[in-house]
Amino acid sequence: MIAAIRGTQDILPGVVERWQFVESTACRVFDQYGYAEIRTPIIEREELFAKGTGETTDIVQKEMYAFTDKGGERVTLRPEATPSIVRAFAEHSLEQAMAVPKLYLFGPMFRYERPQKGRYRQFHQLDVEVFGVEDASIDAEILDLAWTLVQELGIADAEMVVNSVGCPACRPAFAQALVAALGEDAARLCEDCQRRAVTNPLRIFDCKVAADQPIIDRLPHSVDYLCEPCRGHFDEVRRYLALYEIPYRLSHRLVRGLDYYRRTTFEVLARGLGAQNALVGGGRYDGLVKHLGGPDRAGIGFAAGIERLVLALPPRPEGTGARAEVFVAALGAPARQAAFVLVRELRRAGVSAQVEYEARSFKSQFKRADRLGAPLVFVLGDDEIARNEVTARDMAQGTQEAVARPQAVAYCLARRRR
Ligand code: HAM
């Protein structure tokens, strides 16, 4: 047997219904907020992410499924959607077609991470992006949208965490303050943090190594180093959150692991999920569109991990996948032929109907009807054929009655309305 690749998953019937619930709920909510769907390729040029996600990120340094294709070009499976959507926005001049480009995307992403519960190498995101709006009202809409999505899914134990990481005007001073505050302690940090202290000191806040935590806890906070415009913007975002009555926690450690963030960053955490508890991550990325060769436009968005949303859903009865409203049981060649015709008629009338393909006993056909959860079985045998009838059996009541064959579909539809 050839098994699935480590870190990938088959989403089987019975569980896929939970995915469909997440996706259809997201589609509905995104539509209510005026977001349009976009689909971009899973494979892109490697440099899109090297430049977009950022050279100093773990994603680009360690996790990309990048390779040289048969034409000698460096390509990669996308590790995230934001640079792809930015590329598509610029490549197709979407701002000319849409007054305020508000987009969403569903799809698989690929990161070569160490798999564990809630962390996979192929995972799926619901991603949302808006371009060209600098006003804090759009930060508020994006945070509200993420929060509303989680609420609509019925995930009760969620927490919104918010921070501002400043902009290129104020961040260098904060990075310097971090290095200065570390002082001699820098040499006692883990190897990764020693590297971060040189390449990108803010990322030290991402460190999970226990021994580093007392040192990190003493470090200054980005919100205390914001320039005037960044401070004003963040205050306004917080005023909206209060207005919308969205509960949130300020976390100075929320710097996020991607290079493009400016100003607002946020996550929605699920308290019950263990180590991989971020359901949603996002923030503002003014400057990225220009950096990737597009016009100088602001950007903001988020992505939610579908696997994690599915894990965090309130428990519901697990299905077995396929179900049927009606099962047609038949015995004998003429009855079987009539059964296939009836099933086809039912399906074309919008009823989900199933039939036994192999010639089997009534007993085994009723067993299958049971497994499919069919509340109604139409029985066809020689007698029914002779009388041009079907026998309708109510599986819950255990009662049955004769129905004229031409009335069978109408009988089924009428039962629905009862
Ligand atoms: P991210 O924080 O890297 O941000 O990922 C967003 C979400 O994707 C995470 O909160 C998590 O739910 C899910 N996720 C990430 N990695 C994995 C994994 N290995 N297995 C399962 N789920 C995972 C981004 O990707 C940004 N592009 C978000 C964004 C959009 N920022 C602005 N616009």
XYZ file of C-alpha atoms and ligand atoms in Angstrom:
451
model
C 0.000 0.000 0.000
C 1.227 3.498 -0.806
C 0.271 5.773 2.092
C -0.516 9.509 2.043
C 2.439 11.869 2.535
C 3.204 12.836 6.157
C 1.459 16.057 7.136
C -1.290 15.647 4.521
C -4.787 14.390 5.257
C -7.681 12.755 3.458
C -10.918 14.497 4.404
C -13.298 11.559 4.453
C -17.082 11.412 4.042
C -18.529 11.925 7.502
C -15.969 14.665 8.301
C -16.181 16.524 5.006
C -19.654 17.738 6.041
C -17.951 19.818 8.752
C -15.690 21.347 6.103
C -18.699 22.102 3.926
C -20.374 23.803 6.894
C -17.279 25.987 7.496
C -16.937 26.859 3.812
C -20.607 27.634 3.230
C -20.811 29.725 6.413
C -17.693 31.655 5.345
C -19.102 32.210 1.837
C -22.320 33.583 3.301
C -20.567 35.907 5.767
C -18.024 37.142 3.181
C -20.859 37.836 0.791
C -22.735 39.830 3.463
C -19.604 41.981 3.947
C -19.242 42.521 0.184
C -16.177 40.367 -0.554
C -15.754 38.707 -3.974
C -14.079 35.367 -4.519
C -10.741 35.076 -6.311
C -8.866 31.871 -7.208
C -5.151 31.975 -7.919
C -2.702 29.195 -8.891
C -1.327 26.871 -6.226
C 2.074 27.078 -7.921
C 3.892 30.420 -8.197
C 7.393 31.783 -8.757
C 9.568 31.249 -5.698
C 10.644 34.900 -5.661
C 7.033 36.034 -5.074
C 7.231 34.643 -1.521
C 10.947 35.298 -0.985
C 10.138 38.955 -1.627
C 6.550 39.021 -0.333
C 6.463 36.807 2.753
C 10.058 37.844 3.469
C 13.587 36.410 3.383
C 13.949 36.387 7.174
C 10.771 34.371 7.845
C 10.756 30.697 8.831
C 8.359 30.099 5.952
C 10.879 31.220 3.323
C 14.003 30.000 5.097
C 12.826 26.515 6.037
C 9.336 25.604 4.935
C 8.761 26.157 1.226
C 8.033 23.334 -1.200
C 10.282 24.995 -3.785
C 11.895 23.247 -6.732
C 13.248 23.791 -10.222
C 10.688 22.813 -12.868
C 11.485 21.092 -16.146
C 11.954 24.484 -17.829
C 14.642 25.430 -15.290
C 12.429 27.916 -13.451
C 12.372 28.170 -9.634
C 8.767 27.632 -8.526
C 7.032 26.783 -5.250
C 3.742 25.517 -3.897
C 2.240 28.574 -2.191
C 2.857 28.691 1.580
C 0.234 31.447 2.019
C -2.150 33.395 -0.190
C -1.398 37.065 0.499
C 1.478 37.553 -2.008
C -0.508 35.657 -4.679
C -3.547 37.892 -4.219
C -1.343 41.004 -4.222
C 0.214 39.763 -7.478
C -3.218 39.146 -9.044
C -4.479 42.561 -7.833
C -1.559 44.331 -9.536
C -1.333 42.072 -12.600
C -5.019 42.551 -13.493
C -5.322 46.193 -12.295
C -8.250 45.109 -10.132
C -8.708 48.559 -8.647
C -9.971 49.722 -12.029
C -12.624 47.011 -12.107
C -13.625 47.222 -8.427
C -14.072 50.499 -6.513
C -12.685 48.965 -3.313
C -11.114 45.589 -4.093
C -12.334 43.265 -1.317
C -11.390 39.675 -2.074
C -11.493 36.218 -0.528
C -9.883 32.914 -1.429
C -10.281 29.320 -0.203
C -7.595 26.775 -0.852
C -4.659 24.579 0.082
C -1.339 26.009 1.312
C 1.924 24.117 1.807
C 4.555 24.494 4.522
C 7.201 21.935 5.436
C 6.576 22.152 9.196
C 6.754 19.452 11.867
C 3.258 17.933 11.774
C 1.187 17.786 14.972
C -2.448 18.268 15.926
C -3.636 21.408 14.109
C -0.402 21.743 12.114
C -0.048 20.109 8.703
C 2.157 20.343 5.636
C -0.819 20.708 3.345
C -3.442 22.791 5.113
C -6.264 25.007 3.943
C -6.979 28.669 4.462
C -9.895 31.040 4.098
C -8.057 34.229 3.162
C -9.475 37.757 2.953
C -7.715 40.866 1.581
C -8.671 44.522 0.971
C -6.630 47.012 -1.053
C -6.355 50.777 -1.165
C -7.965 51.787 2.163
C -5.806 53.498 4.772
C -8.583 54.513 7.156
C -8.868 52.608 10.435
C -12.501 51.790 9.614
C -11.244 49.016 7.319
C -9.028 47.560 10.064
C -12.177 47.472 12.159
C -14.167 45.787 9.374
C -11.495 43.111 8.925
C -11.291 42.375 12.659
C -15.073 42.355 12.902
C -15.315 40.020 9.889
C -12.895 37.512 11.450
C -14.725 37.713 14.781
C -18.155 37.358 13.163
C -17.011 34.320 11.161
C -15.837 32.562 14.318
C -19.106 33.446 16.116
C -21.256 32.276 13.197
C -19.443 28.939 13.276
C -20.533 28.578 16.900
C -16.962 28.555 18.292
C -17.619 29.892 21.767
C -14.238 29.776 23.452
C -12.423 32.232 21.158
C -10.267 35.201 22.056
C -9.287 38.190 19.917
C -5.711 39.426 20.425
C -4.542 42.749 18.961
C -1.299 44.723 18.650
C 0.342 47.413 16.533
C 3.848 46.824 15.201
C 4.324 50.345 13.832
C 5.716 51.338 10.435
C 9.137 51.841 8.798
C 9.267 55.296 10.413
C 8.981 54.118 14.026
C 10.013 50.484 13.936
C 13.800 50.978 13.659
C 13.794 52.894 16.960
C 11.808 50.078 18.585
C 14.166 47.421 17.171
C 17.081 49.401 18.572
C 15.365 49.688 21.937
C 14.910 45.901 21.951
C 18.590 45.274 21.241
C 19.590 47.823 23.877
C 17.241 46.290 26.457
C 18.619 42.818 25.749
C 22.172 43.959 26.400
C 24.250 41.164 27.896
C 21.194 38.875 28.009
C 21.303 38.516 24.213
C 24.075 35.942 24.545
C 21.883 33.821 26.884
C 19.010 33.527 24.407
C 18.429 30.434 22.245
C 20.289 30.108 18.952
C 17.261 31.196 16.898
C 16.820 34.349 19.000
C 20.492 35.238 18.708
C 20.025 35.158 14.955
C 16.760 37.136 15.253
C 18.497 39.775 17.401
C 20.635 40.553 14.356
C 18.199 40.011 11.432
C 14.819 41.004 12.893
C 14.736 41.673 16.655
C 10.895 41.934 16.792
C 10.652 38.262 15.967
C 12.192 37.406 19.371
C 8.617 37.762 20.703
C 7.696 34.623 18.700
C 10.139 32.489 20.721
C 8.598 29.525 22.582
C 11.802 28.351 24.381
C 11.023 28.297 28.131
C 14.442 29.524 29.271
C 14.133 32.651 27.107
C 10.778 33.753 28.503
C 11.955 35.683 31.614
C 14.283 37.736 29.396
C 11.566 38.352 26.795
C 9.068 39.371 29.467
C 11.318 42.294 30.421
C 11.551 43.698 26.881
C 9.865 46.980 25.873
C 6.523 47.021 24.023
C 6.011 48.192 20.427
C 2.942 50.290 21.328
C 5.170 52.528 23.474
C 7.359 53.324 20.455
C 4.700 54.144 17.841
C 5.101 57.374 15.859
C 2.234 59.904 16.029
C 0.355 58.680 12.910
C 0.663 55.011 13.972
C -0.512 55.819 17.487
C -3.509 57.767 16.157
C -4.396 54.921 13.790
C -4.202 52.311 16.536
C -6.297 54.427 18.927
C -8.940 54.690 16.253
C -8.957 50.934 15.611
C -9.488 50.398 19.331
C -12.331 52.926 19.418
C -14.114 50.940 16.705
C -13.586 47.693 18.584
C -15.217 49.280 21.627
C -18.058 50.605 19.466
C -18.659 47.136 17.981
C -18.366 45.619 21.459
C -15.764 43.109 20.298
C -13.873 41.854 23.347
C -10.105 41.773 22.803
C -6.816 41.549 24.628
C -3.819 43.733 23.826
C -0.706 41.629 23.393
C 2.649 43.283 22.861
C 4.023 39.860 21.886
C 1.840 39.609 18.798
C 4.433 40.530 16.149
C 3.409 37.752 13.685
C 5.876 35.604 11.763
C 5.675 37.303 8.362
C 7.734 40.304 7.261
C 5.100 42.509 5.654
C 3.028 43.644 8.626
C 2.664 47.296 9.540
C 0.508 48.828 12.234
C -2.441 46.576 13.155
C -1.761 42.867 13.764
C -4.277 40.440 15.234
C -5.119 36.814 15.879
C -8.182 34.914 17.002
C -7.215 32.096 19.382
C -9.278 29.082 20.421
C -8.641 28.339 24.073
C -9.400 24.611 23.731
C -7.029 23.778 20.884
C -3.683 23.239 22.628
C -0.370 24.410 21.169
C -1.666 25.218 17.670
C -4.472 27.447 18.865
C -4.428 30.325 16.336
C -7.615 30.054 14.292
C -7.055 33.328 12.454
C -4.019 35.536 11.862
C -3.780 38.793 9.994
C -2.957 42.464 9.848
C -2.172 45.484 7.760
C 0.562 45.395 5.138
C 0.789 48.868 3.529
C 3.847 48.897 1.284
C 3.680 45.254 0.170
C 1.837 45.939 -3.086
C 4.500 48.486 -4.093
C 7.313 46.231 -2.870
C 6.034 43.513 -5.225
C 6.025 45.918 -8.178
C 2.410 47.134 -8.040
C 0.974 50.604 -7.325
C 1.538 52.155 -3.889
C -1.624 50.897 -2.175
C -2.474 49.986 1.367
C -3.499 46.418 2.172
C -5.014 44.505 5.062
C -6.394 41.022 5.551
C -6.371 37.764 7.445
C -6.331 34.034 6.948
C -8.110 31.358 8.968
C -6.930 27.750 9.009
C -9.855 25.546 7.979
C -8.469 22.443 9.765
C -8.349 24.419 13.026
C -11.844 25.876 12.561
C -13.133 22.327 11.975
C -11.333 21.094 15.127
C -12.812 23.958 17.161
C -16.422 23.503 15.982
C -18.878 22.501 18.678
C -19.465 18.732 18.639
C -22.214 17.518 16.302
C -23.339 14.012 15.494
C -20.840 12.516 13.069
C -22.444 11.528 9.793
C -21.451 8.542 7.728
C -21.297 10.540 4.547
C -23.878 9.504 1.987
C -27.516 9.686 3.080
C -30.783 9.096 1.264
C -34.318 10.441 1.578
C -35.730 7.425 -0.188
C -34.416 3.931 -0.777
C -35.992 1.842 -3.519
C -35.895 -1.887 -2.751
C -36.707 -4.332 -5.540
C -36.777 -8.088 -6.073
C -36.851 -9.853 -9.457
C -35.635 -8.627 -12.832
C -38.738 -6.610 -13.924
C -39.015 -4.954 -10.487
C -35.303 -4.094 -10.469
C -35.598 -2.451 -13.854
C -38.646 -0.473 -12.677
C -36.700 0.523 -9.539
C -33.854 2.050 -11.553
C -36.367 4.062 -13.597
C -38.118 5.271 -10.407
C -34.834 6.251 -8.730
C -33.891 8.287 -11.772
C -37.280 10.053 -11.716
C -36.937 10.822 -7.998
C -33.438 12.229 -8.420
C -34.538 14.414 -11.306
C -37.346 15.754 -9.089
C -34.715 16.807 -6.525
C -35.064 13.896 -4.116
C -31.925 12.101 -2.957
C -32.684 8.481 -3.764
C -30.637 5.283 -3.607
C -31.112 1.779 -4.927
C -29.334 -1.577 -4.593
C -27.162 -2.256 -7.644
C -26.628 -6.005 -7.169
C -29.553 -8.439 -6.960
C -29.882 -8.962 -3.182
C -32.534 -10.156 -0.711
C -35.068 -7.663 0.669
C -33.475 -8.191 4.086
C -30.080 -6.941 2.945
C -31.666 -4.077 0.995
C -33.539 -2.905 4.115
C -30.291 -3.068 6.052
C -28.659 -0.770 3.533
C -31.658 1.617 3.635
C -31.178 1.743 7.392
C -27.489 2.547 7.108
C -28.296 5.366 4.715
C -30.785 6.721 7.251
C -33.586 6.653 4.643
C -36.896 7.531 6.360
C -38.872 6.101 3.415
C -38.477 2.896 1.389
C -40.394 2.164 -1.806
C -40.764 -1.585 -2.221
C -41.183 -3.091 -5.681
C -41.866 -6.804 -6.307
C -43.842 -8.810 -8.855
C -47.151 -7.920 -7.129
C -46.477 -4.188 -7.191
C -45.471 -4.365 -10.859
C -48.692 -6.249 -11.697
C -50.806 -3.593 -9.915
C -48.727 -0.643 -11.193
C -48.065 0.388 -7.578
C -45.236 0.783 -5.128
C -45.393 -0.070 -1.439
C -44.289 2.918 0.647
C -42.795 1.896 3.978
C -42.301 4.492 6.723
C -39.126 3.311 8.410
C -39.662 5.145 11.704
C -43.316 4.071 12.166
C -42.911 0.613 10.646
C -46.163 1.201 8.689
C -46.739 0.792 4.979
C -49.288 1.709 2.325
C -49.844 1.204 -1.395
C -49.162 4.168 -3.695
C -50.095 4.289 -7.380
C -46.856 4.148 -9.355
C -47.494 7.440 -11.244
C -47.976 9.158 -7.843
C -44.711 7.904 -6.302
C -42.651 11.075 -6.807
C -45.518 13.353 -5.685
C -46.018 11.142 -2.594
C -42.390 11.611 -1.673
C -42.476 15.397 -2.137
C -45.721 15.680 -0.147
C -44.162 13.711 2.728
C -41.383 16.300 2.868
C -43.884 19.084 3.475
C -45.510 17.231 6.385
P -0.459 32.792 9.174
O -0.542 33.263 10.584
O 0.830 32.232 8.716
O -0.857 34.052 8.293
O -1.594 31.738 8.907
C -2.959 32.033 9.170
C -3.660 30.833 9.752
O -3.456 29.680 8.932
C -3.141 30.398 11.116
O -3.727 31.168 12.140
C -3.613 28.948 11.170
O -4.983 28.879 11.518
C -3.444 28.509 9.733
N -2.162 27.786 9.557
C -0.940 28.298 9.325
N -0.027 27.315 9.208
C -0.686 26.138 9.376
C -0.312 24.749 9.350
N 0.941 24.360 9.111
N -1.275 23.823 9.570
C -2.563 24.197 9.780
N -2.978 25.481 9.801
C -2.056 26.444 9.599
C -0.922 34.038 6.932
O -0.854 33.050 6.252
C -1.168 35.403 6.328
N -1.175 35.267 4.866
C -2.482 35.987 6.842
C -2.811 37.318 6.262
C -3.637 37.581 5.230
N -2.320 38.491 6.660
C -2.804 39.455 5.905
N -3.593 38.897 5.028
